[in-house]
CSV table of C-alpha atoms and ligand atoms in Angstrom, one decimal:
chain,number,residue,atom,x,y,z
A,897,MET,CA,11.2,-4.6,-36.3
A,898,ALA,CA,15.0,-4.2,-36.4
A,899,GLY,CA,17.5,-6.9,-37.2
A,900,LYS,CA,15.9,-9.1,-40.0
A,901,THR,CA,18.9,-10.6,-41.8
A,902,ILE,CA,19.1,-11.8,-45.4
A,903,ASN,CA,19.6,-15.5,-44.6
A,904,THR,CA,20.0,-17.4,-47.8
A,905,ASN,CA,23.3,-17.4,-49.7
A,906,GLU,CA,21.4,-17.1,-52.9
A,907,GLN,CA,19.6,-13.9,-51.9
A,908,GLN,CA,22.9,-12.5,-50.6
A,909,ASN,CA,24.7,-13.3,-53.9
A,910,MET,CA,22.0,-11.8,-55.9
A,911,LEU,CA,22.3,-8.5,-54.0
A,912,GLU,CA,26.0,-8.5,-54.3
A,913,ASN,CA,25.8,-8.9,-58.0
A,914,ILE,CA,23.4,-6.0,-58.6
A,915,GLU,CA,25.0,-3.5,-60.9
A,916,GLU,CA,24.4,-0.2,-59.1
A,917,ASN,CA,24.7,3.1,-60.9
A,918,LEU,CA,26.7,5.2,-58.3
A,919,ASP,CA,26.6,8.4,-60.3
A,920,PRO,CA,25.8,11.0,-57.6
A,921,ILE,CA,23.2,12.8,-59.8
A,922,VAL,CA,21.4,9.5,-60.6
A,923,CYS,CA,21.4,8.6,-56.9
A,924,SER,CA,20.0,11.9,-55.8
A,925,GLU,CA,17.3,11.8,-58.5
A,926,LYS,CA,16.2,8.3,-57.4
A,927,GLN,CA,15.8,9.6,-53.8
A,928,PHE,CA,13.9,12.7,-55.1
A,929,ASP,CA,11.6,10.6,-57.3
A,930,LYS,CA,10.7,8.3,-54.4
A,931,ALA,CA,10.1,11.3,-52.1
A,932,ILE,CA,7.8,13.3,-54.3
A,933,ARG,CA,5.2,10.6,-54.0
A,934,TYR,CA,4.7,11.8,-50.5
A,935,VAL,CA,4.6,15.5,-51.3
A,936,LYS,CA,1.2,17.1,-50.9
A,937,GLU,CA,0.1,18.9,-54.1
A,938,LEU,CA,3.3,19.3,-56.0
A,939,LYS,CA,2.8,21.2,-59.3
A,940,LYS,CA,4.1,18.9,-62.0
A,941,GLY,CA,6.0,21.6,-63.9
A,942,LEU,CA,8.1,22.4,-60.8
A,943,ILE,CA,9.7,19.0,-60.7
A,944,GLU,CA,12.3,19.7,-63.4
A,945,PHE,CA,13.1,23.1,-61.7
A,946,LEU,CA,13.6,21.4,-58.3
A,947,LYS,CA,15.9,18.8,-59.8
A,948,LYS,CA,18.2,21.1,-61.7
A,949,PRO,CA,21.0,23.2,-60.3
A,950,LYS,CA,20.5,27.0,-60.7
A,951,ARG,CA,24.1,27.8,-61.4
A,952,ILE,CA,27.4,25.9,-61.9
A,953,ASN,CA,30.8,27.6,-61.8
A,954,ILE,CA,33.8,25.6,-63.0
A,955,VAL,CA,37.2,27.2,-62.6
A,956,ASN,CA,40.7,26.1,-63.6
A,957,PHE,CA,43.6,28.0,-62.1
A,958,PRO,CA,47.4,27.7,-61.8
A,959,ILE,CA,49.3,27.5,-58.5
A,960,GLU,CA,53.0,27.9,-58.0
A,961,MET,CA,54.1,25.0,-55.8
A,962,ASP,CA,56.8,25.2,-53.1
A,963,ASP,CA,59.4,23.5,-55.4
A,964,GLY,CA,58.9,26.2,-58.1
A,965,SER,CA,56.8,24.0,-60.4
A,966,VAL,CA,53.3,25.1,-61.6
A,967,LYS,CA,50.2,22.9,-61.2
A,968,THR,CA,46.7,23.5,-62.5
A,969,PHE,CA,43.8,22.9,-60.2
A,970,SER,CA,40.1,22.6,-60.9
A,971,GLY,CA,37.4,23.8,-58.6
A,972,PHE,CA,33.6,23.8,-58.6
A,973,ARG,CA,30.9,25.8,-56.9
A,974,VAL,CA,27.2,24.9,-57.5
A,975,VAL,CA,24.1,26.8,-56.3
A,976,HIS,CA,21.2,24.4,-56.5
A,977,ASN,CA,18.3,26.6,-55.3
A,978,ARG,CA,17.9,30.1,-53.9
A,979,VAL,CA,14.2,30.2,-53.2
A,980,PHE,CA,14.6,30.6,-49.4
A,981,GLY,CA,17.8,32.7,-49.5
A,982,PRO,CA,21.5,32.8,-50.4
A,983,GLY,CA,23.2,29.5,-51.3
A,984,LYS,CA,24.8,27.7,-48.3
A,985,GLY,CA,27.1,24.7,-48.3
A,986,GLY,CA,30.6,23.5,-47.6
A,987,ILE,CA,33.7,23.4,-49.8
A,988,ARG,CA,35.6,20.1,-49.9
A,989,TYR,CA,39.2,19.4,-50.9
A,990,HIS,CA,39.5,15.8,-52.2
A,991,PRO,CA,41.2,14.1,-55.2
A,992,ASP,CA,37.9,12.4,-56.2
A,993,VAL,CA,35.7,15.5,-56.2
A,994,THR,CA,33.6,15.8,-59.4
A,995,MET,CA,31.2,18.3,-60.7
A,996,GLU,CA,28.4,15.7,-60.5
A,997,GLU,CA,29.2,15.0,-56.8
A,998,VAL,CA,29.1,18.7,-56.1
A,999,VAL,CA,25.7,19.1,-57.8
A,1000,SER,CA,24.2,16.3,-55.8
A,1001,LEU,CA,25.6,17.7,-52.6
A,1002,ALA,CA,24.3,21.2,-53.4
A,1003,LYS,CA,20.8,19.6,-53.8
A,1004,LEU,CA,21.1,17.9,-50.5
A,1005,MET,CA,21.9,21.3,-48.9
A,1006,THR,CA,18.7,22.8,-50.4
A,1007,TRP,CA,16.6,20.0,-48.7
A,1008,LYS,CA,18.6,20.2,-45.5
A,1009,CYS,CA,18.2,24.0,-45.1
A,1010,ALA,CA,14.5,23.8,-45.9
A,1011,LEU,CA,14.0,20.9,-43.4
A,1012,VAL,CA,15.7,22.7,-40.5
A,1013,ASN,CA,13.8,25.9,-41.4
A,1014,ILE,CA,16.7,28.2,-42.1
A,1015,PRO,CA,16.6,31.0,-44.7
A,1016,PHE,CA,19.2,29.5,-47.1
A,1017,GLY,CA,19.2,27.7,-50.4
A,1018,GLY,CA,21.5,24.9,-51.2
A,1019,ALA,CA,25.1,25.1,-52.5
A,1020,LYS,CA,28.3,23.2,-52.4
A,1021,GLY,CA,31.9,23.5,-53.7
A,1022,GLY,CA,35.0,21.5,-54.2
A,1023,VAL,CA,38.6,21.6,-55.4
A,1024,VAL,CA,40.2,18.5,-56.8
A,1025,CYS,CA,43.4,18.1,-54.7
A,1026,ASN,CA,44.9,15.8,-52.1
A,1027,VAL,CA,45.6,17.9,-49.0
A,1028,LYS,CA,47.9,15.2,-47.8
A,1029,ASP,CA,50.4,16.1,-50.6
A,1030,LEU,CA,50.1,19.9,-50.0
A,1031,SER,CA,52.1,22.2,-47.7
A,1032,GLU,CA,50.2,24.8,-45.6
A,1033,ASN,CA,51.5,27.4,-48.0
A,1034,GLU,CA,50.2,25.6,-51.0
A,1035,LYS,CA,46.8,25.1,-49.4
A,1036,ARG,CA,46.6,28.8,-48.6
A,1037,HIS,CA,47.5,29.7,-52.3
A,1038,ILE,CA,44.8,27.2,-53.6
A,1039,THR,CA,42.2,28.6,-51.2
A,1040,ARG,CA,42.9,32.3,-52.0
A,1041,ARG,CA,43.0,31.7,-55.8
A,1042,PHE,CA,39.9,29.6,-55.8
A,1043,THR,CA,38.0,32.3,-53.8
A,1044,ALA,CA,39.2,35.0,-56.1
A,1045,GLU,CA,38.2,33.0,-59.2
A,1046,LEU,CA,34.6,32.6,-57.7
A,1047,ALA,CA,34.6,36.4,-57.4
A,1048,ASP,CA,31.1,37.9,-56.8
A,1049,ASN,CA,29.4,34.5,-57.2
A,1050,ILE,CA,29.9,34.2,-53.4
A,1051,GLY,CA,28.9,36.9,-50.9
A,1052,PRO,CA,27.1,37.3,-47.6
A,1053,HIS,CA,23.7,37.5,-49.3
A,1054,ILE,CA,24.6,35.5,-52.5
A,1055,ASP,CA,26.3,32.2,-51.5
A,1056,ILE,CA,28.1,31.4,-48.2
A,1057,PRO,CA,30.7,28.6,-48.1
A,1058,ALA,CA,31.6,26.5,-45.0
A,1059,PRO,CA,34.0,23.7,-44.1
A,1060,ASP,CA,33.6,20.2,-45.4
A,1061,LEU,CA,35.9,17.2,-46.1
A,1062,TYR,CA,39.5,18.3,-45.6
A,1063,THR,CA,38.8,22.0,-45.1
A,1064,ASP,CA,38.6,23.6,-41.7
A,1065,GLU,CA,38.5,26.9,-39.7
A,1066,GLN,CA,41.9,28.0,-41.2
A,1067,THR,CA,40.5,27.5,-44.7
A,1068,MET,CA,37.5,29.6,-43.9
A,1069,ALA,CA,39.8,32.3,-42.4
A,1070,TRP,CA,41.6,32.5,-45.8
A,1071,ILE,CA,38.4,32.6,-47.7
A,1072,PHE,CA,37.1,35.5,-45.5
A,1073,ASP,CA,40.4,37.4,-45.8
A,1074,THR,CA,40.5,37.1,-49.6
A,1075,TYR,CA,36.9,38.2,-50.0
A,1076,ASP,CA,37.5,41.0,-47.6
A,1077,MET,CA,40.5,42.2,-49.5
A,1078,LEU,CA,38.5,42.3,-52.7
A,1079,HIS,CA,35.4,44.0,-51.0
A,1080,PRO,CA,36.9,46.6,-48.6
A,1081,GLY,CA,34.6,48.9,-46.5
A,1082,GLU,CA,31.8,46.3,-45.9
A,1083,ASN,CA,30.9,43.9,-43.1
A,1084,ASN,CA,32.2,40.8,-44.8
A,1085,TRP,CA,32.1,38.5,-41.8
A,1086,PRO,CA,29.0,36.7,-43.0
A,1087,VAL,CA,30.6,35.7,-46.4
A,1088,VAL,CA,31.7,32.4,-44.9
A,1089,THR,CA,30.9,30.3,-41.8
A,1090,GLY,CA,33.0,27.9,-39.7
A,1091,LYS,CA,35.5,30.6,-39.1
A,1092,PRO,CA,37.9,30.5,-36.1
A,1093,ILE,CA,36.4,31.8,-32.8
A,1094,GLY,CA,38.8,34.7,-32.7
A,1095,MET,CA,37.9,35.8,-36.2
A,1096,GLY,CA,34.1,36.0,-36.5
A,1097,GLY,CA,33.4,32.4,-35.8
A,1098,SER,CA,30.7,31.1,-33.5
A,1099,TYR,CA,31.2,29.2,-30.3
A,1100,GLY,CA,30.0,25.6,-30.9
A,1101,ARG,CA,30.3,25.6,-34.7
A,1102,HIS,CA,33.3,23.3,-34.7
A,1103,GLU,CA,31.4,20.8,-32.6
A,1104,ALA,CA,28.0,21.5,-34.2
A,1105,THR,CA,27.7,18.7,-36.7
A,1106,GLY,CA,29.0,16.0,-34.4
A,1107,ASN,CA,26.8,17.2,-31.5
A,1108,GLY,CA,23.8,17.5,-33.9
A,1109,VAL,CA,24.4,13.8,-34.8
A,1110,TYR,CA,24.1,13.0,-31.2
A,1111,PHE,CA,20.9,15.1,-30.6
A,1112,ALA,CA,19.2,13.6,-33.6
A,1113,THR,CA,19.9,10.1,-32.4
A,1114,GLU,CA,18.9,10.9,-28.8
A,1115,ARG,CA,15.6,12.3,-30.0
A,1116,PHE,CA,15.0,9.4,-32.3
A,1117,LEU,CA,15.7,6.8,-29.6
A,1118,SER,CA,13.2,8.6,-27.3
A,1119,LYS,CA,10.4,7.7,-29.7
A,1120,ALA,CA,10.8,4.1,-28.3
A,1121,LEU,CA,10.8,2.3,-31.7
A,1122,LEU,CA,13.5,0.2,-30.1
A,1123,PRO,CA,12.0,-0.6,-26.7
A,1124,ASP,CA,15.3,-1.8,-25.2
A,1125,GLN,CA,17.3,1.2,-26.4
A,1126,GLN,CA,15.5,4.5,-25.5
A,1127,THR,CA,18.7,6.4,-24.8
A,1128,VAL,CA,22.2,6.0,-26.0
A,1129,ALA,CA,23.4,4.7,-22.6
A,1130,GLY,CA,24.9,1.3,-23.1
A,1131,ALA,CA,24.5,1.3,-26.9
A,1132,ARG,CA,27.4,-0.3,-28.8
A,1133,VAL,CA,28.5,2.3,-31.4
A,1134,VAL,CA,30.7,2.0,-34.6
A,1135,ILE,CA,32.0,5.1,-36.2
A,1136,GLN,CA,33.5,5.3,-39.7
A,1137,GLY,CA,35.8,8.4,-40.0
A,1138,LEU,CA,37.5,10.1,-37.1
A,1139,GLY,CA,37.6,13.6,-38.6
A,1140,ASN,CA,35.7,16.7,-37.3
A,1141,VAL,CA,32.3,15.1,-37.4
A,1142,GLY,CA,33.2,11.6,-36.4
A,1143,ALA,CA,35.4,12.6,-33.5
A,1144,ILE,CA,33.0,15.1,-32.0
A,1145,ALA,CA,30.1,12.6,-32.4
A,1146,ALA,CA,32.3,10.0,-30.6
A,1147,LYS,CA,32.8,12.3,-27.7
A,1148,ALA,CA,29.1,13.1,-27.4
A,1149,PHE,CA,28.0,9.5,-27.5
A,1150,PHE,CA,30.8,8.5,-25.0
A,1151,ARG,CA,29.8,11.4,-22.6
A,1152,ASN,CA,26.3,10.1,-22.6
A,1153,GLY,CA,27.1,6.5,-21.8
A,1154,ALA,CA,27.5,4.8,-25.1
A,1155,LYS,CA,30.3,2.3,-25.8
A,1156,ILE,CA,32.4,3.1,-28.8
A,1157,ILE,CA,33.5,-0.4,-29.9
A,1158,ALA,CA,35.1,0.4,-33.3
A,1159,VAL,CA,36.4,3.4,-35.2
A,1160,SER,CA,38.2,4.0,-38.5
A,1161,ASP,CA,40.1,6.5,-40.5
A,1162,SER,CA,41.3,6.4,-44.1
A,1163,GLN,CA,44.0,3.8,-43.2
A,1164,GLY,CA,41.5,1.3,-41.7
A,1165,GLY,CA,39.6,0.5,-38.5
A,1166,VAL,CA,40.3,-0.6,-34.9
A,1167,TYR,CA,38.0,-2.7,-32.7
A,1168,ARG,CA,38.0,-3.2,-28.9
A,1169,GLU,CA,35.1,-5.0,-27.2
A,1170,SER,CA,35.7,-3.1,-24.0
A,1171,GLY,CA,35.3,0.2,-25.8
A,1172,PHE,CA,37.4,3.4,-26.5
A,1173,ASP,CA,37.7,6.7,-24.8
A,1174,PRO,CA,37.6,9.1,-27.8
A,1175,ASP,CA,40.4,11.3,-26.2
A,1176,GLU,CA,42.6,8.2,-26.2
A,1177,LEU,CA,41.9,7.6,-29.9
A,1178,LEU,CA,42.6,11.2,-30.8
A,1179,ALA,CA,45.8,11.4,-28.8
A,1180,PHE,CA,47.0,8.3,-30.7
A,1181,LYS,CA,45.9,9.7,-34.0
A,1182,ASN,CA,47.6,13.0,-33.4
A,1183,LYS,CA,50.9,11.3,-32.6
A,1184,HIS,CA,50.9,8.6,-35.3
A,1185,GLY,CA,48.7,10.1,-38.0
A,1186,THR,CA,46.3,7.2,-37.8
A,1187,ILE,CA,44.4,5.1,-35.2
A,1188,VAL,CA,45.6,1.9,-36.9
A,1189,GLY,CA,48.1,0.2,-34.7
A,1190,MET,CA,46.7,1.3,-31.4
A,1191,PRO,CA,47.6,-1.1,-28.5
A,1192,ASP,CA,45.1,-3.7,-27.4
A,1193,THR,CA,43.0,-3.4,-30.5
A,1194,MET,CA,42.0,-5.6,-33.4
A,1195,THR,CA,42.8,-4.0,-36.8
A,1196,MET,CA,40.1,-4.3,-39.5
A,1197,THR,CA,39.3,-2.9,-42.9
A,1198,ASN,CA,36.7,-0.2,-43.3
A,1199,PRO,CA,34.3,-2.5,-45.2
A,1200,ASP,CA,34.6,-5.2,-42.4
A,1201,MET,CA,34.0,-2.6,-39.7
A,1202,LEU,CA,30.7,-1.5,-41.3
A,1203,GLU,CA,29.4,-5.1,-40.9
A,1204,LEU,CA,30.1,-5.4,-37.2
A,1205,GLU,CA,27.4,-6.4,-34.8
A,1206,CYS,CA,26.4,-3.2,-33.0
A,1207,ASP,CA,23.4,-1.0,-32.0
A,1208,ILE,CA,24.3,2.2,-33.8
A,1209,LEU,CA,26.5,2.6,-37.0
A,1210,ILE,CA,27.6,6.1,-37.8
A,1211,PRO,CA,29.2,6.5,-41.3
A,1212,ALA,CA,31.1,9.9,-40.9
A,1213,ALA,CA,33.5,9.9,-43.8
A,1214,LEU,CA,32.7,9.4,-47.5
A,1215,SER,CA,29.7,8.8,-49.8
A,1216,ASN,CA,28.5,5.4,-51.1
A,1217,GLN,CA,29.8,3.3,-48.2
A,1218,ILE,CA,26.6,1.2,-47.7
A,1219,ARG,CA,25.7,-0.2,-51.1
A,1220,ALA,CA,23.7,-3.1,-52.6
A,1221,ASP,CA,26.8,-5.4,-52.1
A,1222,ASN,CA,27.0,-4.9,-48.3
A,1223,ALA,CA,23.6,-3.7,-47.1
A,1224,GLY,CA,22.5,-7.3,-46.6
A,1225,ARG,CA,25.3,-7.9,-44.1
A,1226,ILE,CA,24.9,-4.7,-42.0
A,1227,LYS,CA,24.0,-5.8,-38.5
A,1228,ALA,CA,23.4,-2.4,-36.8
A,1229,LYS,CA,19.9,-1.6,-35.5
A,1230,ILE,CA,20.2,2.0,-36.5
A,1231,ILE,CA,22.3,3.8,-39.0
A,1232,VAL,CA,22.9,7.5,-38.4
A,1233,GLU,CA,24.2,9.3,-41.5
A,1234,ALA,CA,26.8,11.8,-40.2
A,1235,ALA,CA,28.4,11.9,-43.7
A,1236,ASN,CA,26.6,13.1,-46.8
A,1237,ASN,CA,25.2,10.4,-49.1
A,1238,PRO,CA,26.8,7.4,-47.4
A,1239,THR,CA,24.0,5.1,-48.4
A,1240,THR,CA,23.0,4.3,-52.0
A,1241,PRO,CA,19.3,4.2,-53.0
A,1242,THR,CA,19.4,0.4,-53.5
A,1243,ALA,CA,21.0,-0.1,-50.1
A,1244,ASP,CA,18.2,2.1,-48.7
A,1245,GLU,CA,15.6,-0.3,-50.0
A,1246,ILE,CA,17.4,-3.3,-48.6
A,1247,LEU,CA,17.8,-1.7,-45.2
A,1248,LEU,CA,14.1,-0.7,-45.1
A,1249,GLU,CA,13.1,-4.2,-46.1
A,1250,ARG,CA,15.3,-5.6,-43.3
A,1251,GLY,CA,13.8,-3.3,-40.7
A,1252,ILE,CA,17.1,-1.4,-40.0
A,1253,TYR,CA,16.2,2.2,-39.1
A,1254,LEU,CA,18.2,5.0,-40.8
A,1255,ILE,CA,18.4,8.6,-39.7
A,1256,PRO,CA,19.2,10.3,-43.0
A,1257,ASP,CA,22.0,12.9,-43.6
A,1258,ILE,CA,19.5,15.7,-44.1
A,1259,ILE,CA,18.5,15.3,-40.5
A,1260,ALA,CA,21.5,13.7,-38.9
A,1261,ASN,CA,24.2,16.1,-40.0
A,1262,ALA,CA,22.1,19.3,-40.1
A,1263,GLY,CA,23.6,20.6,-36.9
A,1264,GLY,CA,26.5,22.0,-38.9
A,1265,VAL,CA,24.4,24.2,-41.2
A,1266,SER,CA,22.2,25.2,-38.3
A,1267,VAL,CA,25.1,26.6,-36.3
A,1268,SER,CA,26.5,28.1,-39.5
A,1269,TYR,CA,23.2,30.0,-39.7
A,1270,PHE,CA,23.6,31.1,-36.1
A,1271,GLU,CA,27.1,32.3,-37.0
A,1272,TRP,CA,25.8,34.3,-39.9
A,1273,VAL,CA,23.1,35.9,-37.7
A,1274,GLN,CA,25.8,36.8,-35.1
A,1275,ASN,CA,28.0,38.3,-37.8
A,1276,GLN,CA,25.2,40.5,-39.1
A,1277,ALA,CA,24.7,41.9,-35.7
A,1278,ASN,CA,28.4,41.9,-34.6
A,1279,GLU,CA,27.5,39.7,-31.6
A,1280,GLN,CA,29.0,36.6,-30.1
A,1281,TRP,CA,26.6,34.3,-28.3
A,1282,ASP,CA,28.0,32.1,-25.5
A,1283,LEU,CA,28.4,28.4,-26.0
A,1284,LYS,CA,25.4,27.5,-23.9
A,1285,GLU,CA,23.1,29.6,-26.0
A,1286,VAL,CA,24.4,28.1,-29.2
A,1287,ASN,CA,24.1,24.5,-28.0
A,1288,ASP,CA,20.6,25.1,-26.6
A,1289,ARG,CA,19.4,26.5,-29.9
A,1290,LEU,CA,21.1,23.6,-31.7
A,1291,GLN,CA,19.4,21.0,-29.6
A,1292,LYS,CA,16.0,22.7,-30.1
A,1293,LYS,CA,16.5,22.8,-33.9
A,1294,MET,CA,17.6,19.1,-34.0
A,1295,TYR,CA,14.7,18.0,-31.8
A,1296,GLN,CA,12.1,20.0,-33.9
A,1297,THR,CA,13.5,18.6,-37.1
A,1298,MET,CA,13.3,15.1,-35.9
A,1299,ASP,CA,9.8,15.6,-34.4
A,1300,ASP,CA,8.5,17.1,-37.8
A,1301,ALA,CA,9.9,14.1,-39.7
A,1302,PHE,CA,8.7,11.5,-37.2
A,1303,ARG,CA,5.2,12.9,-37.0
A,1304,ARG,CA,4.8,12.8,-40.8
A,1305,TRP,CA,6.4,9.3,-41.0
A,1306,GLN,CA,4.0,8.0,-38.4
A,1307,GLU,CA,1.0,9.1,-40.5
A,1308,TYR,CA,2.1,6.6,-43.2
A,1309,VAL,CA,3.5,3.8,-41.0
A,1310,VAL,CA,1.1,3.7,-38.1
A,1311,GLY,CA,-1.8,5.6,-39.7
A,1312,ASP,CA,-3.6,4.7,-42.8
A,1313,LYS,CA,-2.2,7.3,-45.2
A,1314,LEU,CA,-1.1,6.3,-48.7
A,1315,PRO,CA,1.2,8.1,-51.1
A,1316,ALA,CA,-0.3,10.0,-54.1
A,1317,GLY,CA,-1.7,7.7,-56.8
A,1318,ILE,CA,-1.6,4.5,-54.7
A,1319,THR,CA,-4.8,2.7,-53.6
A,1320,LYS,CA,-5.1,0.3,-50.8
A,1321,ASP,CA,-5.4,-2.8,-53.0
A,1322,GLN,CA,-2.1,-2.2,-54.8
A,1323,THR,CA,0.7,-4.3,-53.4
A,1324,VAL,CA,3.5,-1.8,-53.6
A,1325,CYS,CA,5.4,-1.0,-50.5
A,1326,VAL,CA,3.8,2.1,-49.0
A,1327,LYS,CA,5.7,2.2,-45.8
A,1328,PRO,CA,8.3,4.9,-46.5
A,1329,SER,CA,11.7,5.4,-45.0
A,1330,PHE,CA,12.6,8.4,-42.8
A,1331,ARG,CA,14.7,9.7,-45.7
A,1332,CYS,CA,11.8,9.6,-48.0
A,1333,ILE,CA,9.6,11.5,-45.6
A,1334,ALA,CA,12.2,14.0,-44.5
A,1335,LEU,CA,12.9,14.8,-48.1
A,1336,SER,CA,9.2,15.1,-49.0
A,1337,ILE,CA,8.8,17.7,-46.2
A,1338,ALA,CA,11.7,19.7,-47.5
A,1339,ILE,CA,10.6,19.5,-51.2
A,1340,GLU,CA,7.1,20.5,-50.2
A,1341,ARG,CA,8.5,23.6,-48.4
A,1342,VAL,CA,10.7,24.7,-51.3
A,1343,ALA,CA,7.9,24.0,-53.9
A,1344,GLY,CA,5.4,25.9,-51.7
A,1345,ALA,CA,7.7,28.9,-51.3
A,1346,THR,CA,8.5,29.0,-55.1
A,1347,LEU,CA,4.8,29.4,-55.8
A,1348,LEU,CA,4.2,31.9,-53.0
A,1349,ARG,CA,7.0,34.1,-54.3
A,1350,GLY,CA,5.4,33.8,-57.8
A,1351,ILE,CA,7.3,32.6,-60.8
A,1352,TRP,CA,9.2,35.6,-62.2
A,1353,PRO,CA,8.4,37.6,-64.3
B,917,LIG,P1,37.2,15.6,-42.1
B,917,LIG,O1,38.1,15.9,-43.2
B,917,LIG,O2,37.4,16.3,-40.8
B,917,LIG,O3,37.3,14.0,-41.7
B,917,LIG,C1,37.1,13.0,-42.6
B,917,LIG,C2,37.5,11.7,-42.0
B,917,LIG,O4,37.2,10.6,-42.9
B,917,LIG,C3,38.9,11.5,-41.6
B,917,LIG,O5,39.1,10.9,-40.3
B,917,LIG,C4,39.5,10.6,-42.6
B,917,LIG,O6,40.6,9.8,-42.1
B,917,LIG,C5,38.2,9.7,-42.9
B,917,LIG,N1,38.3,9.0,-44.1
B,917,LIG,C6,38.7,9.4,-45.3
B,917,LIG,N2,38.6,8.4,-46.2
B,917,LIG,C7,38.1,7.4,-45.6
B,917,LIG,C8,37.8,6.0,-46.0
B,917,LIG,N3,38.0,5.6,-47.2
B,917,LIG,N4,37.3,5.2,-45.0
B,917,LIG,C9,37.1,5.6,-43.7
B,917,LIG,N5,37.4,6.9,-43.3
B,917,LIG,C10,37.9,7.7,-44.2
B,917,LIG,O7,35.7,15.7,-42.6
B,917,LIG,P2,34.4,16.1,-41.8
B,917,LIG,O8,34.2,17.5,-41.8
B,917,LIG,O9,34.4,15.3,-40.6
B,917,LIG,O10,33.3,15.5,-42.8
B,917,LIG,C11,32.9,14.1,-42.8
B,917,LIG,C12,31.6,13.9,-43.5
B,917,LIG,O11,30.6,14.7,-42.8
B,917,LIG,C13,31.6,14.3,-45.0
B,917,LIG,O12,30.7,13.4,-45.7
B,917,LIG,C14,31.0,15.7,-44.9
B,917,LIG,O13,30.3,16.0,-46.1
B,917,LIG,C15,30.0,15.5,-43.8
B,917,LIG,N6,29.5,16.7,-43.2
B,917,LIG,C16,30.4,17.6,-42.5
B,917,LIG,C17,30.0,18.7,-41.9
B,917,LIG,C18,30.9,19.6,-41.2
B,917,LIG,O14,30.4,20.6,-40.5
B,917,LIG,N7,32.2,19.4,-41.2
B,917,LIG,C19,28.6,19.1,-42.0
B,917,LIG,C20,27.7,18.2,-42.6
B,917,LIG,C21,28.2,17.0,-43.2
């Protein structure tokens, strides 16, 4: 099934000229609207509730910079849904963060937590800033002030942040410390996850998202949809983004025999047909700040790299990287969404039509929140599990999640099942994508739990 290309210039030009609405809320609603056709017995009145965020906090605060000047920063924290438990989701620091983006990412967290069966709702946060222009001191001040501004809207049983784009273990340590100063006398370790190992963090959390990307791919390949590629061994892999997730995923794929032929960071991409050892890439990046310029490589732009001939393409950086204007030229057999929202809804349709498989973000990068949950459990019990125990539990979660989605997907694709309201003689496309099915399972679980709890009062 994989690999059908769009072969006439006319078709390609038509796709490139599609005016796509990339508003993150519009994109997430399009995905939701498609998925609910596959939800069993969804009470109509719940749809609006499931679409809307429960709570949005917007804060603006001043920071005294190192040179004595004062700058005002804006931050957001959104809780989308709390039906299964406290909000859970990362905080990103990026100059392009918007409230709309944070809302759509919080929704994604609701579906991700429900899909991997952990007792959290969805949340997300962001601060509009460019960490590349900030000193360590300024980052610490922004983090502490943002945490203080959020006040009791976060908490171990209310809303639990974690790392995301351009935030890390150190950022989480500052969040914990600030919250702990404001709430003395309580076990505050579980207020935030992704903390340093020596400070309430879990073994394996730093590597969890990247390793989870690998486990999801491994399980998917074992289903033999691609008869010539039932393991990652020998697969030619392209990875966009060499941050936490991309670098760890690169190591896991490399360890298991894949060939990493191209990688990029924010400066651009590098290609080498004979493949890269991820340690070599990271050593060069640590020394030079970028992988661009590595010896014996061909430099390419990020957009060109996405279109390389390969078996597995892993976007592990920003959203909206695969769109209507380039989806027709993607040559990978499988796309594994390590990043959140890297593919637009129109691109999704083009890829589905072309027979390119896609493991969606809510499965592919769910390893991070799964081990965040393990960290939260360890913090409540004041325990620290060893690395093997964490990794074994992670692998089991990723396999179960993939199996659940695969089983349901097969009912529609191999079996004779049709979505709600569609009869056999209608000529609509009834073969859903994995995203559609994975989302429908999550929505079904959240909707079911909402009704079981009973609508208050
Ligand atoms: P990170 O800050 O560690 O790394 C981001 C990487 O993206 C960097 O290598 C950067 O150079 C690269 N990048 C930035 N702009 C780029 C561009 N225009 N083109 C190509 N590369 C670019 O972030 P991360 O934690 O690795 O997160 C990456 C993605 O994974 C994000 O979408 C995030 O939401 C998602 N994610 C992260 C986690 C986690 O546990 N960290 C969990 C789930 C999902």
